[in-house]
Amino acid sequence: MVCLLEKYAEYFPVTSKTPILSLGEGNTPLIPLDNLSLKLGVELYAKCEGLNPTGSFKDRGMVLAVSKALEAGASGIICASTGNTSASAAAYAAKAGIKCHVVLPAGKVARGKLIQALIYGANVLAIHGNFDVALDMTRKLADDLGLDIVNSVNPYRLWGQRSGAWEVCDEIGAPDWCVLPVGNAGNISAYWAGFVQYRRAGLIASIPRMIGIQAKGAAPLVMGRPFEKPETVATAIRIGNPVNAKKAMAAVKSSKGMFLAVSDEEILIAQKDLASSEGIFAEPASCATLAGLYKLRKQGDLPKKVRVVMVLTGNGLKDPEIVGKMILSPNEVAAEYETLREAILSC
Ligand code: AN7
């Protein structure tokens, strides 16, 4: 098993006193997307973070955050979440044998993620307020109750997530572009910091252009203002006031990247395309990346032959209900050989 904290020990703030937790996080596939590369005229790769132990990129940061919390003697952790952070926090807390409290927006977390947090044994509190409200309260609760907060305000979370960038570089060097979905703006900041750290270590020569994609209804970094009532089908990135906004803006600016917004419809089309043309089922937030590339191509802003890595942050199986909303359902067919045969021939 690959222990992420051991694999990159020299680049992480771990010492001989840090307990090394692992659920087998990281080491995710970087898959060349031949069909979409042809369609877009670029060299496109997907970093498949949905193959982490709890099905999202959060595990990279959580393993370090929870290990450091244990090192500091924490008895419990707390997070606000749109879903994936809570699933990951709950799993690593279970492994570490400490308590995990989760505050999330009621009715706005994909079913699979909610079920993960519950089965891993977290104390799940669903509030009638959005993620931004949940995070505000969680920060106060953490201070008040002496719990370790494991949202991306925790520096170890972002440090752990740098490893996604390192793995990409270890495999294909620095790409020209790195495209990520943006919610609380932690991951794009982490990837950038990862590339910067690798350049300082002399392992890559240049930093990719960082491209951050948001949903139109939750696009504070594109519009340059907080969204009071963020709304999108991509519930993972339904965030109106990102805590890492400053870091992400610096990353985008210094790498000559950009922020871009895509509609819910564009996200769902991209999700279906990715699955049916490349065999990869990623959750809606992740597919905002492909929707963004489609949009740039349409605008004539996607240079030919650039080497692009899209970070597919979460597994599609976490949010099966969304597929129902896309009006995808099986054909119901009588249990008769001839009818089945006809159904196959006419397809
Ligand atoms: C699949 O779980 O914020 O810009 O509480 O689950 O680093 O916030 C999730 C975010 C992208 C955005 N893709 O990353 C949470 C949470 C998926 C996500 C993001 C999230 P950030």
PDB file of N, CA and C in Angstrom, residues 63 162 164 171 228 277 279 324 340:
ATOM      1  N   VAL A  63      -5.531  13.252   5.353  1.00  0.00           N
ATOM      2  CA  VAL A  63      -4.598  12.324   5.991  1.00  0.00           C
ATOM      3  C   VAL A  63      -3.524  13.109   6.750  1.00  0.00           C
ATOM      4  N   ARG A 162      -1.210  19.331  -2.005  1.00  0.00           N
ATOM      5  CA  ARG A 162      -0.153  19.618  -2.980  1.00  0.00           C
ATOM      6  C   ARG A 162       0.293  18.333  -3.682  1.00  0.00           C
ATOM      7  N   GLY A 164      -1.195  16.097  -5.140  1.00  0.00           N
ATOM      8  CA  GLY A 164      -1.823  15.835  -6.441  1.00  0.00           C
ATOM      9  C   GLY A 164      -0.965  16.423  -7.561  1.00  0.00           C
ATOM     10  N   GLU A 171       4.874  12.107 -13.115  1.00  0.00           N
ATOM     11  CA  GLU A 171       4.499  11.235 -14.216  1.00  0.00           C
ATOM     12  C   GLU A 171       4.755  11.862 -15.592  1.00  0.00           C
ATOM     13  N   GLU A 228     -24.474  35.816  -2.106  1.00  0.00           N
ATOM     14  CA  GLU A 228     -25.305  35.649  -0.910  1.00  0.00           C
ATOM     15  C   GLU A 228     -25.999  34.288  -0.921  1.00  0.00           C
ATOM     16  N   SER A 277     -17.707   9.089 -23.471  1.00  0.00           N
ATOM     17  CA  SER A 277     -16.628   9.041 -24.465  1.00  0.00           C
ATOM     18  C   SER A 277     -15.294   8.592 -23.882  1.00  0.00           C
ATOM     19  N   GLY A 279     -15.254   6.789 -20.519  1.00  0.00           N
ATOM     20  CA  GLY A 279     -15.432   5.748 -19.495  1.00  0.00           C
ATOM     21  C   GLY A 279     -15.103   6.226 -18.095  1.00  0.00           C
ATOM     22  N   GLY A 324     -30.447  10.785 -12.701  1.00  0.00           N
ATOM     23  CA  GLY A 324     -31.899  10.769 -12.874  1.00  0.00           C
ATOM     24  C   GLY A 324     -32.405  12.099 -13.412  1.00  0.00           C
ATOM     25  N   LEU A 340     -36.119  -8.722 -26.489  1.00  0.00           N
ATOM     26  CA  LEU A 340     -34.765  -8.283 -26.128  1.00  0.00           C
ATOM     27  C   LEU A 340     -33.885  -8.206 -27.376  1.00  0.00           C
TER      28      LEU A 340
END
